CSV table of C-alpha atoms in Angstrom, one decimal:
chain,number,residue,atom,x,y,z
A,248,MET,CA,0.0,0.0,0.0
A,249,ASP,CA,2.9,2.3,0.6
A,250,SER,CA,4.0,1.7,-3.0
A,251,LEU,CA,0.5,2.5,-4.2
A,252,GLY,CA,0.6,5.8,-2.4
A,253,GLY,CA,3.9,6.6,-3.9
A,254,ILE,CA,2.6,5.8,-7.3
A,255,GLY,CA,-0.2,8.3,-6.8
A,256,VAL,CA,2.3,11.0,-5.8
A,257,PHE,CA,4.5,10.2,-8.8
A,258,VAL,CA,1.6,10.5,-11.3
A,259,LEU,CA,0.4,13.8,-9.8
A,260,VAL,CA,4.0,15.3,-10.0
A,261,ALA,CA,4.3,14.0,-13.6
A,262,GLU,CA,1.0,15.7,-14.6
A,263,THR,CA,1.5,19.0,-12.8
A,264,ARG,CA,5.3,19.1,-13.5
A,265,SER,CA,5.7,20.6,-10.0
A,266,PHE,CA,6.4,19.3,-6.5
A,267,SER,CA,4.8,22.4,-4.9
A,268,GLU,CA,1.6,22.1,-7.1
A,269,ALA,CA,1.3,18.4,-6.3
A,270,GLY,CA,1.8,19.1,-2.6
A,271,ARG,CA,-1.0,21.7,-2.8
A,272,VAL,CA,-3.4,19.3,-4.3
A,273,LEU,CA,-2.4,16.6,-1.8
A,274,GLY,CA,-2.4,18.9,1.2
A,275,VAL,CA,1.3,18.2,2.0
A,276,SER,CA,4.5,20.2,1.7
A,277,SER,CA,6.6,20.2,-1.5
A,278,SER,CA,9.5,18.6,0.4
A,279,ALA,CA,7.3,15.7,1.5
A,280,VAL,CA,6.4,15.2,-2.2
A,281,GLY,CA,10.0,15.4,-3.2
A,282,LYS,CA,11.0,12.8,-0.5
A,283,SER,CA,8.3,10.4,-1.7
A,284,VAL,CA,9.6,10.6,-5.3
A,285,ALA,CA,13.2,10.2,-4.1
A,286,ARG,CA,12.2,7.1,-2.1
A,287,MET,CA,10.6,5.6,-5.2
A,288,GLU,CA,13.6,6.4,-7.3
A,289,GLU,CA,15.9,4.7,-4.7
A,290,ARG,CA,13.7,1.7,-4.6
A,291,LEU,CA,13.6,1.4,-8.4
A,292,LYS,CA,17.2,2.2,-8.8
A,293,VAL,CA,16.3,4.7,-11.6
A,294,ARG,CA,15.9,8.4,-12.0
A,295,LEU,CA,12.3,9.3,-12.9
A,296,PHE,CA,12.7,13.1,-13.3
A,297,HIS,CA,15.2,15.6,-14.5
A,298,ARG,CA,15.3,18.4,-12.0
A,299,SER,CA,16.5,22.0,-12.2
A,300,THR,CA,15.9,25.0,-10.0
A,301,ARG,CA,12.8,26.0,-12.0
A,302,HIS,CA,11.6,23.0,-13.9
A,303,ILE,CA,11.2,19.2,-13.7
A,304,ALA,CA,10.7,16.9,-16.6
A,305,LEU,CA,10.2,13.1,-16.9
A,306,THR,CA,13.2,11.0,-18.0
A,307,PRO,CA,12.6,8.3,-20.7
A,308,GLU,CA,12.3,5.8,-17.9
A,309,GLY,CA,9.8,8.0,-16.1
A,310,GLU,CA,7.7,8.3,-19.2
A,311,LYS,CA,7.4,4.5,-19.5
A,312,PHE,CA,6.7,4.2,-15.7
A,313,LEU,CA,4.0,6.8,-15.9
A,314,GLU,CA,2.0,4.8,-18.5
A,315,ARG,CA,2.0,1.8,-16.3
A,316,CYS,CA,1.2,3.8,-13.2
A,317,ARG,CA,-1.8,5.5,-14.8
A,318,ARG,CA,-3.3,2.1,-15.7
A,319,ILE,CA,-2.7,0.9,-12.2
A,320,LEU,CA,-4.5,3.8,-10.6
A,321,CYS,CA,-7.4,3.5,-13.1
A,322,GLU,CA,-7.8,-0.1,-12.2
A,323,VAL,CA,-7.9,0.7,-8.5
A,324,GLU,CA,-10.4,3.5,-9.0
A,325,ALA,CA,-12.5,1.2,-11.2
A,326,ALA,CA,-12.5,-1.5,-8.5
A,327,GLU,CA,-13.5,1.0,-5.8
A,328,LEU,CA,-16.3,2.3,-8.0
A,329,GLU,CA,-17.7,-1.1,-8.7
A,330,LEU,CA,-18.0,-1.7,-4.9
A,331,SER,CA,-19.6,1.7,-4.3
A,332,GLU,CA,-21.9,2.2,-7.3
A,333,ALA,CA,-24.3,-0.5,-6.3
A,334,THR,CA,-25.5,1.5,-3.4
A,335,ASP,CA,-24.3,5.1,-4.0
A,336,ALA,CA,-26.2,7.5,-6.1
A,337,PRO,CA,-24.2,10.3,-7.8
A,338,HIS,CA,-23.4,12.8,-5.0
A,339,GLY,CA,-20.7,15.3,-3.9
A,340,LYS,CA,-19.0,18.3,-5.3
A,341,LEU,CA,-18.3,18.5,-9.0
A,342,ARG,CA,-16.1,21.3,-10.2
A,343,VAL,CA,-16.2,22.0,-14.0
A,344,SER,CA,-14.8,24.6,-16.3
A,345,LEU,CA,-17.1,25.6,-19.1
A,346,PRO,CA,-16.8,27.9,-22.1
A,347,ARG,CA,-17.5,31.5,-21.4
A,348,TYR,CA,-20.8,31.6,-23.2
A,349,SER,CA,-23.2,30.3,-20.6
A,350,GLY,CA,-26.4,30.5,-22.7
A,351,LEU,CA,-25.7,27.1,-24.3
A,352,PHE,CA,-25.7,25.4,-20.9
A,353,ASP,CA,-28.5,27.0,-18.9
A,354,ALA,CA,-31.3,24.6,-19.7
A,355,ALA,CA,-29.0,21.5,-19.4
A,356,ILE,CA,-27.6,22.7,-16.0
A,357,ALA,CA,-31.1,23.4,-14.7
A,358,SER,CA,-32.4,20.0,-15.7
A,359,PHE,CA,-29.3,18.3,-14.3
A,360,MET,CA,-29.8,20.0,-10.9
A,361,ARG,CA,-33.4,18.8,-10.8
A,362,GLN,CA,-32.4,15.2,-11.7
A,363,TYR,CA,-29.3,15.0,-9.4
A,364,PRO,CA,-30.0,17.1,-6.4
A,365,ASP,CA,-27.2,15.5,-4.4
A,366,VAL,CA,-24.5,16.7,-6.8
A,367,GLU,CA,-23.1,20.1,-5.8
A,368,LEU,CA,-22.0,21.9,-9.0
A,369,ASP,CA,-19.1,24.4,-8.9
A,370,LEU,CA,-19.0,25.9,-12.4
A,371,ASP,CA,-16.4,28.3,-13.8
A,372,PHE,CA,-17.2,30.0,-17.1
A,373,THR,CA,-14.0,31.0,-18.9
A,374,ASP,CA,-12.3,30.7,-22.3
A,375,ARG,CA,-8.8,30.6,-20.9
A,376,MET,CA,-6.7,27.5,-20.9
A,377,VAL,CA,-7.0,26.0,-17.4
A,378,ASP,CA,-4.7,23.6,-15.5
A,379,VAL,CA,-7.3,20.8,-14.9
A,380,ILE,CA,-5.3,19.1,-12.1
A,381,GLY,CA,-3.5,22.1,-10.6
A,382,GLU,CA,-6.6,24.2,-10.3
A,383,GLY,CA,-8.7,21.3,-8.9
A,384,PHE,CA,-11.2,20.8,-11.7
A,385,ASP,CA,-12.9,17.4,-12.1
A,386,ALA,CA,-13.4,18.2,-15.8
A,387,VAL,CA,-13.3,20.9,-18.5
A,388,VAL,CA,-15.5,21.5,-21.5
A,389,ARG,CA,-13.8,23.1,-24.5
A,390,THR,CA,-14.2,23.4,-28.3
A,391,GLY,CA,-11.7,22.9,-31.0
A,392,GLU,CA,-9.1,20.3,-32.0
A,393,MET,CA,-7.6,18.5,-29.0
A,394,ASP,CA,-3.9,17.8,-28.8
A,395,ASP,CA,-2.4,15.0,-26.8
A,396,SER,CA,-2.8,16.7,-23.5
A,397,GLY,CA,-2.6,13.5,-21.3
A,398,LEU,CA,-6.3,14.0,-20.5
A,399,LYS,CA,-9.2,11.6,-21.2
A,400,ARG,CA,-11.9,13.0,-23.4
A,401,ARG,CA,-15.3,12.4,-24.8
A,402,ARG,CA,-16.9,14.1,-27.8
A,403,LEU,CA,-20.1,15.9,-26.9
A,404,GLY,CA,-21.0,17.0,-30.4
A,405,PRO,CA,-20.3,19.1,-33.5
A,406,PHE,CA,-21.1,22.7,-34.3
A,407,ARG,CA,-20.6,25.2,-37.2
A,408,ARG,CA,-19.4,28.7,-37.2
A,409,VAL,CA,-21.8,30.8,-39.2
A,410,LEU,CA,-22.3,34.4,-40.3
A,411,ALA,CA,-25.7,35.9,-39.2
A,412,ALA,CA,-27.6,39.2,-39.2
A,413,SER,CA,-31.0,40.4,-38.5
A,414,PRO,CA,-33.7,40.6,-41.2
A,415,ASP,CA,-34.0,44.4,-40.6
A,416,TYR,CA,-30.3,44.9,-41.1
A,417,LEU,CA,-30.3,42.9,-44.4
A,418,ARG,CA,-33.3,44.8,-45.7
A,419,LEU,CA,-31.5,48.1,-45.1
A,420,HIS,CA,-28.0,47.1,-46.3
A,421,GLY,CA,-28.5,44.1,-48.6
A,422,THR,CA,-27.5,40.5,-48.2
A,423,PRO,CA,-23.8,39.7,-48.8
A,424,LYS,CA,-23.2,36.9,-51.3
A,425,ARG,CA,-19.3,36.7,-51.3
A,426,ALA,CA,-16.4,37.6,-49.1
A,427,THR,CA,-15.7,41.0,-50.9
A,428,ASP,CA,-19.3,42.1,-50.2
A,429,LEU,CA,-18.5,42.1,-46.5
A,430,LEU,CA,-16.3,45.2,-47.1
A,431,ARG,CA,-19.4,47.3,-47.4
A,432,HIS,CA,-21.0,45.9,-44.2
A,433,ALA,CA,-20.8,46.5,-40.5
A,434,CYS,CA,-18.8,43.5,-39.0
A,435,LEU,CA,-19.0,42.6,-35.3
A,436,HIS,CA,-15.7,40.9,-34.3
A,437,TYR,CA,-14.6,38.8,-31.4
A,438,ARG,CA,-11.3,39.3,-29.6
A,439,TYR,CA,-9.8,36.3,-27.7
A,440,PRO,CA,-9.4,37.3,-24.1
A,441,ALA,CA,-6.3,35.1,-23.6
A,442,THR,CA,-4.3,36.3,-26.6
A,443,GLY,CA,-5.9,39.6,-27.7
A,444,ARG,CA,-6.1,38.3,-31.2
A,445,LEU,CA,-9.1,38.8,-33.4
A,446,GLU,CA,-11.1,35.7,-34.4
A,447,LYS,CA,-10.7,35.0,-38.1
A,448,TRP,CA,-13.9,34.6,-40.0
A,449,PRO,CA,-14.2,31.2,-41.8
A,450,LEU,CA,-14.6,32.5,-45.3
A,451,ARG,CA,-14.3,30.2,-48.2
A,452,LEU,CA,-12.0,31.9,-50.7
A,453,GLY,CA,-10.6,31.1,-54.1
A,454,PRO,CA,-7.1,29.4,-54.3
A,455,ASP,CA,-5.3,32.7,-54.9
A,456,ALA,CA,-7.8,35.1,-53.4
A,457,PRO,CA,-6.4,37.1,-50.4
A,458,SER,CA,-8.4,37.3,-47.2
A,459,PRO,CA,-10.2,40.6,-47.2
A,460,ASP,CA,-9.6,43.2,-44.4
A,461,LEU,CA,-13.1,43.3,-42.9
A,462,PRO,CA,-14.4,46.5,-41.4
A,463,LEU,CA,-13.8,46.6,-37.6
A,464,THR,CA,-17.1,48.1,-36.8
A,465,LEU,CA,-17.1,46.5,-33.3
A,466,VAL,CA,-14.5,44.5,-31.5
A,467,CYS,CA,-15.2,42.9,-28.1
A,468,ASN,CA,-14.7,39.7,-26.1
A,469,SER,CA,-18.4,39.1,-25.3
A,470,VAL,CA,-20.6,36.7,-27.2
A,471,GLU,CA,-23.7,38.0,-25.5
A,472,MET,CA,-23.0,41.6,-26.5
A,473,ARG,CA,-22.4,40.7,-30.2
A,474,ILE,CA,-25.6,38.6,-30.3
A,475,SER,CA,-27.6,41.5,-28.8
A,476,LEU,CA,-26.1,44.0,-31.3
A,477,ALA,CA,-26.8,41.7,-34.3
A,478,VAL,CA,-30.4,41.2,-33.2
A,479,GLY,CA,-30.7,45.0,-32.9
A,480,GLY,CA,-29.6,45.4,-36.5
A,481,GLN,CA,-26.1,46.7,-35.9
A,482,GLY,CA,-24.2,44.4,-38.2
A,483,ILE,CA,-23.1,40.9,-39.3
A,484,VAL,CA,-21.7,38.6,-36.7
A,485,CYS,CA,-19.6,35.4,-36.8
A,486,LEU,CA,-20.7,32.9,-34.1
A,487,PRO,CA,-20.9,29.2,-33.3
A,488,ASP,CA,-24.4,28.1,-34.4
A,489,PHE,CA,-25.3,26.8,-30.9
A,490,THR,CA,-25.0,30.4,-29.5
A,491,ILE,CA,-27.8,31.7,-31.6
A,492,ARG,CA,-30.2,28.7,-31.8
A,493,ARG,CA,-33.0,30.6,-30.1
A,494,GLU,CA,-32.5,33.8,-32.2
A,495,LEU,CA,-32.5,31.7,-35.4
A,496,ALA,CA,-35.6,29.8,-34.4
A,497,ALA,CA,-37.4,33.1,-33.5
A,498,GLY,CA,-36.5,34.7,-36.8
A,499,GLN,CA,-34.5,37.4,-35.0
A,500,LEU,CA,-31.3,36.4,-37.0
A,501,GLN,CA,-30.7,34.6,-40.2
A,502,ILE,CA,-27.6,32.9,-41.6
A,503,VAL,CA,-25.9,34.5,-44.6
A,504,MET,CA,-23.3,33.3,-47.0
A,505,GLU,CA,-23.8,29.7,-45.9
A,506,ASP,CA,-22.2,28.3,-49.1
A,507,ARG,CA,-19.3,30.7,-48.7
A,508,THR,CA,-18.2,29.7,-45.2
A,509,ARG,CA,-16.4,26.6,-44.0
A,510,GLY,CA,-16.1,26.8,-40.2
A,511,SER,CA,-16.9,23.7,-38.1
A,512,GLY,CA,-15.7,22.4,-34.8
A,513,THR,CA,-16.3,19.9,-32.0
A,514,MET,CA,-17.1,20.3,-28.3
A,515,TRP,CA,-15.3,18.0,-25.9
A,516,VAL,CA,-15.3,17.2,-22.2
A,517,LEU,CA,-11.9,16.3,-20.7
A,518,TRP,CA,-10.7,15.0,-17.3
A,519,PRO,CA,-7.4,13.8,-15.8
A,520,ALA,CA,-6.2,10.5,-17.4
A,521,SER,CA,-5.2,9.1,-14.1
A,522,ARG,CA,-8.7,9.2,-12.7
A,523,HIS,CA,-11.6,6.9,-13.4
A,524,ALA,CA,-14.8,8.8,-14.3
A,525,SER,CA,-16.8,9.0,-11.1
A,526,PRO,CA,-20.6,8.4,-11.1
A,527,LYS,CA,-21.2,12.1,-10.7
A,528,LEU,CA,-18.9,13.0,-13.6
A,529,ARG,CA,-20.3,10.2,-15.8
A,530,VAL,CA,-23.9,11.3,-15.4
A,531,PHE,CA,-23.0,15.0,-15.9
A,532,VAL,CA,-21.2,14.1,-19.2
A,533,ASP,CA,-24.1,11.9,-20.3
A,534,HIS,CA,-26.5,14.7,-19.5
A,535,LEU,CA,-24.6,17.3,-21.4
A,536,ALA,CA,-24.3,15.1,-24.4
A,537,GLN,CA,-28.0,14.4,-24.4
A,538,HIS,CA,-29.2,17.9,-23.9
A,539,LEU,CA,-26.6,20.0,-25.8
A,540,PHE,CA,-26.4,18.0,-29.0
A,541,PRO,CA,-29.6,15.8,-29.0
C-alpha cells in the first residue's frame, strides 16, 4: 500500500510538473512530495525526473513508468467504484470549467440539478486554458481540436461557425453573397481574451484570393453583446451556431453566405487521465451530451 501511495504522488507530479503544485493538491509540503519521489527512485534504482531550480521533466524511464502507473490507478479506481456504485447515487461536489458563453448550458444545467439534487455543482465559465489538475477541476468542456494533453476525453457534439444578421439589417443594407461584399457591411468581431487576437472569420476563398480586411465596426470579447447588437440590426456577426439557436428559431437572426463559409468544430469534455470517471462525472457528461447535442 505504501508503494501504491507513492505511485499516486508520482503520477500527480508528472501531470503537474511541479512538486509544490502536487503538494498543494495533496495537502502536504513540497518537500514531502520530493522525498516520496526520491524514495521511489531509490527503490527502483532509476531516475524518474530531470530536476532544475525552476523545472522538472520526466526521464525516458519516467515516461514508461508513468504509462503503467496510470493504468494501475485507473484499475484501483474502477475497483472502488464497482463496490460503491451498487448503493451510491451520484453525489458530492463536481467542479467543472465551461466555455464563457453560458447560454448554451443554462437549460442543461437546470435539468441536471433537478435530476441529481445531491451533486453540488461548482461551475467556472471562462475561455482561458485551465490547468485541470493544478486548479482542482474534475473536468473541463472546450471546443476545437484536442492535442495529446494527457487527458481523457469524450466528444459531446459538432457545431458550425456561421455568419448571421437580423432581417432588418439585411433589408436596409442588402444580403452579402461573397467575401468581398462584406467590405461594405458592419462587421462585429470577437477578440480572444487570452491572446488579444481577433477571431478569423471562416470565409471560403478562391485558391489565390487574399483574405479581405473586414471592417472593424465593433471588437469585443463578449458573445452576448455581439448577439444583442446583431439582433438589434447593428451588423453581421460570426458565431458558433449553438450560441444563436433561439434567435434563429425566432427569426431574429438569419444565416448569410452559408455556401461561402467553412467553419466547423467539436465540443469536448476532458478529465485527468489518471482518474476513473466517477458516477457524478459520468452522469454529468451523459446529461450534457444528451441535452446540448440531441
